[in-house]
Each structure stands twice: as C-alpha cells, then as structure tokens.
Short mmCIF file of C-alpha atoms in Angstrom, two decimals:
data_model
loop_
_atom_site.label_atom_id
_atom_site.label_comp_id
_atom_site.label_asym_id
_atom_site.label_seq_id
_atom_site.Cartn_x
_atom_site.Cartn_y
_atom_site.Cartn_z
CA UNK A 153 63.01 -27.65 19.22
CA UNK A 154 61.54 -30.70 20.98
CA UNK A 155 62.75 -29.28 24.26
CA UNK A 156 60.88 -26.00 23.64
CA UNK A 157 57.69 -27.85 22.62
CA UNK A 158 57.85 -29.96 25.78
CA UNK A 159 58.39 -26.82 27.82
CA UNK A 160 55.41 -25.10 26.17
CA UNK A 161 53.20 -28.10 26.98
CA UNK A 162 54.23 -28.17 30.65
CA UNK A 163 51.74 -26.30 32.93
CA UNK A 164 54.44 -25.96 35.60
CA UNK A 165 56.63 -24.09 33.10
CA UNK A 166 53.83 -21.58 32.43
CA UNK A 167 53.31 -21.03 36.16
CA UNK A 168 57.06 -20.46 36.56
CA UNK A 169 57.03 -18.03 33.62
CA UNK A 170 54.14 -15.94 34.96
CA UNK A 171 55.66 -15.86 38.45
CA UNK A 172 59.09 -14.94 37.13
CA UNK A 173 57.75 -12.20 34.83
CA UNK A 174 55.84 -10.66 37.76
CA UNK A 175 58.93 -10.83 39.97
CA UNK A 176 61.20 -9.33 37.29
CA UNK A 177 58.75 -6.47 36.69
CA UNK A 178 58.63 -5.69 40.41
CA UNK A 179 62.42 -5.85 40.71
CA UNK A 180 62.67 -3.55 37.70
CA UNK A 181 60.82 -0.80 39.59
CA UNK A 182 63.94 -0.11 41.66
CA UNK A 183 66.04 0.29 38.53
CA UNK A 184 63.39 2.43 36.83
CA UNK A 185 63.05 4.89 39.72
CA UNK A 186 66.81 5.46 39.71
CA UNK A 187 66.91 5.91 35.92
CA UNK A 188 63.97 8.35 36.02
CA UNK A 189 65.47 10.56 38.73
CA UNK A 190 68.92 10.56 37.15
CA UNK A 191 67.82 11.32 33.57
CA UNK A 192 65.55 14.14 34.76
CA UNK A 193 68.74 16.04 35.61
CA UNK A 194 69.78 16.01 31.95
CA UNK A 195 68.74 18.66 29.38
CA UNK A 196 65.23 17.80 28.06
CA UNK A 197 66.46 16.80 24.60
CA UNK A 198 68.69 14.06 26.04
CA UNK A 199 66.37 12.49 28.61
CA UNK A 200 64.42 10.02 26.47
CA UNK A 201 67.60 8.93 24.69
CA UNK A 202 69.38 8.36 28.01
CA UNK A 203 66.45 6.32 29.38
CA UNK A 204 66.30 4.12 26.30
CA UNK A 205 70.06 3.56 26.31
CA UNK A 206 70.04 2.81 30.05
CA UNK A 207 67.15 0.34 29.80
CA UNK A 208 68.62 -1.17 26.61
CA UNK A 209 71.90 -1.74 28.45
CA UNK A 210 69.95 -3.41 31.26
CA UNK A 211 68.45 -5.85 28.73
CA UNK A 212 71.80 -6.57 27.07
CA UNK A 213 73.48 -7.05 30.44
CA UNK A 214 70.82 -9.44 31.75
CA UNK A 215 70.81 -11.53 28.57
CA UNK A 216 74.62 -11.64 28.64
CA UNK A 217 74.55 -12.74 32.27
CA UNK A 218 72.06 -15.48 31.38
CA UNK A 219 74.67 -16.77 28.93
CA UNK A 220 77.12 -17.14 31.80
CA UNK A 221 74.82 -18.87 34.31
CA UNK A 222 77.60 -21.19 35.48
CA UNK A 223 79.74 -18.18 36.42
CA UNK A 224 76.84 -16.24 37.95
CA UNK A 225 75.93 -19.14 40.23
CA UNK A 226 79.52 -19.25 41.50
CA UNK A 227 79.27 -15.59 42.53
CA UNK A 228 77.37 -16.76 45.60
CA UNK A 229 80.32 -18.84 46.85
CA UNK A 230 82.21 -17.20 49.78
CA UNK A 231 85.63 -15.80 48.85
CA UNK A 232 86.70 -14.60 52.32
CA UNK A 233 85.43 -14.40 55.90
CA UNK A 234 85.17 -11.54 58.40
CA UNK A 235 84.31 -12.43 62.01
CA UNK A 236 83.08 -15.82 60.85
CA UNK A 237 80.79 -14.46 58.13
CA UNK A 238 81.64 -15.37 54.56
CA UNK A 239 81.39 -12.77 51.80
CA UNK A 240 80.85 -13.68 48.15
CA UNK A 241 81.29 -11.58 45.00
CA UNK A 242 77.51 -11.13 44.94
CA UNK A 243 77.59 -9.78 48.51
CA UNK A 244 80.32 -7.29 47.64
CA UNK A 245 78.46 -6.14 44.52
CA UNK A 246 75.24 -5.67 46.49
CA UNK A 247 77.04 -3.72 49.24
CA UNK A 248 78.80 -1.48 46.71
CA UNK A 249 75.55 -0.88 44.81
CA UNK A 250 73.66 -0.18 48.02
CA UNK A 251 76.26 2.31 49.23
CA UNK A 252 76.16 4.06 45.85
CA UNK A 253 72.35 4.29 45.95
CA UNK A 254 72.35 5.67 49.51
CA UNK A 255 75.06 8.21 48.61
CA UNK A 256 73.31 9.29 45.41
CA UNK A 257 69.87 9.61 47.00
CA UNK A 258 71.25 11.46 50.05
CA UNK A 259 73.12 13.89 47.79
CA UNK A 260 69.96 14.57 45.78
CA UNK A 261 67.91 15.12 48.94
CA UNK A 262 70.56 17.57 50.17
CA UNK A 263 70.36 19.53 46.91
CA UNK A 264 66.56 19.70 47.25
CA UNK A 265 66.47 20.59 50.95
CA UNK A 266 69.43 22.97 51.44
CA UNK A 267 68.27 26.46 50.29
CA UNK A 268 71.84 27.72 49.79
CA UNK A 269 72.80 24.80 47.58
CA UNK A 270 69.54 25.12 45.70
CA UNK A 271 70.00 28.86 45.20
CA UNK A 272 73.47 28.34 43.75
CA UNK A 273 72.39 25.58 41.41
CA UNK A 274 68.86 26.66 40.51
CA UNK A 275 69.73 27.82 37.00
CA UNK A 276 71.69 24.67 36.26
CA UNK A 277 69.40 22.25 38.09
CA UNK A 278 68.61 20.34 34.93
CA UNK A 279 72.19 19.98 33.72
CA UNK A 280 74.04 19.04 36.88
CA UNK A 281 75.39 15.91 35.23
CA UNK A 282 76.64 15.10 31.76
CA UNK A 283 75.13 12.56 29.40
CA UNK A 284 78.13 10.20 29.65
CA UNK A 285 78.17 10.44 33.46
CA UNK A 286 74.45 9.61 33.58
CA UNK A 287 74.89 6.55 31.36
CA UNK A 288 77.89 5.40 33.44
CA UNK A 289 75.88 5.62 36.68
CA UNK A 290 72.89 3.86 35.09
CA UNK A 291 75.24 1.13 33.82
CA UNK A 292 76.69 0.63 37.29
CA UNK A 293 73.26 0.19 38.87
CA UNK A 294 72.13 -1.96 35.94
CA UNK A 295 74.94 -4.37 36.81
CA UNK A 296 73.92 -4.57 40.47
CA UNK A 297 70.20 -5.05 39.76
CA UNK A 298 70.90 -7.45 36.87
CA UNK A 299 73.06 -9.79 38.94
CA UNK A 300 70.50 -9.80 41.76
CA UNK A 301 67.70 -10.39 39.25
CA UNK A 302 69.43 -13.28 37.46
CA UNK A 303 70.48 -15.02 40.68
CA UNK A 304 66.86 -14.79 41.90
CA UNK A 305 65.64 -16.16 38.57
CA UNK A 306 68.07 -19.09 38.77
CA UNK A 307 66.61 -19.92 42.17
CA UNK A 308 63.09 -20.07 40.72
CA UNK A 309 63.57 -22.11 37.54
CA UNK A 310 66.29 -24.05 35.73
CA UNK A 311 64.93 -23.37 32.25
CA UNK A 312 66.92 -20.71 30.37
CA UNK A 313 64.14 -19.95 27.81
CA UNK A 314 61.77 -19.05 30.65
CA UNK A 315 64.37 -16.72 32.14
CA UNK A 316 64.99 -15.05 28.77
CA UNK A 317 61.27 -14.46 28.13
CA UNK A 318 60.80 -13.10 31.68
CA UNK A 319 63.76 -10.72 31.32
CA UNK A 320 62.59 -9.43 27.92
CA UNK A 321 59.02 -8.95 29.22
CA UNK A 322 60.24 -7.06 32.31
CA UNK A 323 62.59 -4.79 30.36
CA UNK A 324 59.82 -4.08 27.81
CA UNK A 325 57.57 -2.96 30.67
CA UNK A 326 60.39 -0.74 31.95
CA UNK A 327 60.80 0.78 28.49
CA UNK A 328 57.07 1.55 28.21
CA UNK A 329 56.85 3.01 31.72
CA UNK A 330 60.11 5.01 31.68
CA UNK A 331 58.94 8.26 30.08
CA UNK A 332 55.53 8.51 31.85
CA UNK A 333 57.15 7.77 35.24
CA UNK A 334 59.97 10.28 34.70
CA UNK A 335 57.51 13.01 33.63
CA UNK A 336 55.25 12.28 36.59
CA UNK A 337 58.19 12.47 39.02
CA UNK A 338 59.41 15.74 37.48
CA UNK A 339 55.94 17.32 37.61
CA UNK A 340 55.46 16.49 41.30
CA UNK A 341 58.32 17.69 43.56
CA UNK A 342 57.01 15.85 46.61
CA UNK A 343 57.06 12.62 44.61
CA UNK A 344 60.76 13.28 43.89
CA UNK A 345 61.49 13.27 47.62
CA UNK A 346 59.40 10.14 48.09
CA UNK A 347 61.25 8.40 45.25
CA UNK A 348 64.61 9.42 46.74
CA UNK A 349 63.44 7.98 50.05
CA UNK A 350 62.62 4.75 48.20
CA UNK A 351 66.15 4.68 46.78
CA UNK A 352 67.65 5.03 50.27
CA UNK A 353 65.46 2.17 51.50
CA UNK A 354 66.41 0.03 48.49
CA UNK A 355 70.09 0.87 49.02
CA UNK A 356 69.92 -0.11 52.71
CA UNK A 357 68.17 -3.34 51.70
CA UNK A 358 70.97 -4.16 49.25
CA UNK A 359 73.58 -3.47 51.95
CA UNK A 360 71.72 -5.66 54.44
CA UNK A 361 71.48 -8.47 51.86
CA UNK A 362 75.20 -8.12 51.20
CA UNK A 363 75.92 -8.61 54.91
CA UNK A 364 73.74 -11.72 55.00
CA UNK A 365 70.62 -10.23 56.61
CA UNK A 366 67.74 -11.39 54.42
CA UNK A 367 65.08 -8.70 54.04
CA UNK A 368 61.82 -10.08 52.55
CA UNK A 369 61.13 -8.11 49.37
CA UNK A 370 57.41 -8.21 50.13
CA UNK A 371 57.90 -5.99 53.19
CA UNK A 372 59.96 -3.47 51.20
CA UNK A 373 57.46 -3.20 48.35
CA UNK A 374 54.51 -3.12 50.75
CA UNK A 375 56.11 -0.13 52.52
CA UNK A 376 56.72 1.55 49.15
CA UNK A 377 53.12 0.91 48.04
CA UNK A 378 51.74 2.26 51.35
CA UNK A 379 53.88 5.42 51.12
CA UNK A 380 52.87 5.94 47.48
CA UNK A 381 49.18 5.57 48.41
CA UNK A 382 49.50 8.18 51.18
CA UNK A 383 51.28 10.56 48.78
CA UNK A 384 48.52 10.01 46.21
CA UNK A 385 45.93 11.03 48.84
CA UNK A 386 48.01 14.12 49.68
CA UNK A 387 48.20 15.09 46.01
CA UNK A 388 44.43 14.63 45.62
CA UNK A 389 43.85 16.75 48.73
CA UNK A 390 46.12 19.55 47.45
CA UNK A 391 44.36 19.63 44.06
CA UNK A 392 40.88 19.84 45.58
CA UNK A 393 41.72 22.38 48.28
CA UNK A 394 41.64 25.55 46.07
CA UNK A 395 38.31 24.47 44.55
CA UNK A 396 36.69 23.97 47.94
CA UNK A 397 38.08 27.29 49.21
CA UNK A 398 36.30 29.24 46.48
CA UNK A 399 32.78 28.27 47.58
#
C-alpha cells in the first residue's frame, strides 16, 4: 500500500503512465483493425460477440503476460544465429505474426479484387469463416501484439501497477471503438482496402522487426494517418459530387 501511495505521489510515475497509455492505445489500433475486418466476415448476430471475446482475450493475455515479466524479458535473448544474426523467441513470434498478417490481408484483397472469386463467393461473403476459426485467428494475433506491447512497456517503466493501468485503459478504448470502427469499415468498401493495406504494412513491419531491422513506429503511424486523411477527402468528394451535379 505504501508503495502505491509513493507511486501516486511521484510526478515521474504519472508522466510514465500517460505516455504508456497513449502508446498502448496506438499499438492497439493494429489489433483492432484486424479484429474489425475479421469479425465483419461473420454473420451479423455473431460479430459483436466475437469482437468482445477477442478484445477480452487480449486483456486477459496481456495481464497474464505481465504476471510473467521475468519470462517475457528473457524472450529477447538470442536462442540461435543465422549468418551471424541472433534470433530470439520474440523475433520468431514477430516474424510468424507478420507472415500471418501479410497472408491474411493479401488473401482478403484477392477476394475483393478478383471478379471470379467474388462472383463465386458473393452470397456467402459474410460467412466465409466460422466463429471458432475467427476467435482462433484473433487469439493468435492477440498473442503477437500482446508480447510486443508488454516488451515495449517493460522498456518504458519498471512499475507493474503502471503497466496494468495502461493495459486496462488501452483495452477499454479498443472495446469502445470496436463496433463503430467495424461498422464504418463495412459501410465503406474503399476503407476496407485501405485497412487491408495497413495490415500488410503492419505485417511487413513485424517481419522487419523480427529480422532485427528497427522500423520507427512513428513513421508507420504517420503513413497510416496520411493515407486515412487522403481517403477521408476522397469520401467527402464522392458524397458532394452528386449534389453539385444537380445544379
């Protein structure tokens, strides 16, 4: 209790908390985009349930990982070398997660672009995956994003209570934003393609990180923000075009 009171009275702890919450929320965007796209392929009555289960599992997984900090930290230790470069368990997890994201996003883009594939699947477009399969895929990506998130948090602060509060705050934001984001993505087909492009970029970033090439997250999110802003202008232009044509 004294430890918590001392922590609450420390201005540096509050700065660390605010910074970590902001970082966790931003990192959660990647996870949320994937969950939104994946659950939109389920029947409507299962989508909200799948999102809540997926995000709930993300919270449970991150809190569980925080309870094994000593083990998580060791995941960054090299376990073997290839051409003089050491690979750790974290590297392998990031590479596997990145490959899965690239494969999944590329497959979805193919289904959206190829007219023959689309024509065959058009009546079943919303039920191309089962509920259990969706949860399994969400769980897999939750693991990848959770490990990356916790390792980043450990690098920013040594106080477990701060990490726990930051994780809970970030997952709460994900939970609140999940349904509106998923509905927005579903209602705007061009946004679906943009989001899939984001997933490919995120997947390539994870692969690069796994091979030891550090990609500043600021550049990635700046590119995503710029692309989203351009798409927003395109959407605004498309909505106003019919009105201007009638005059």
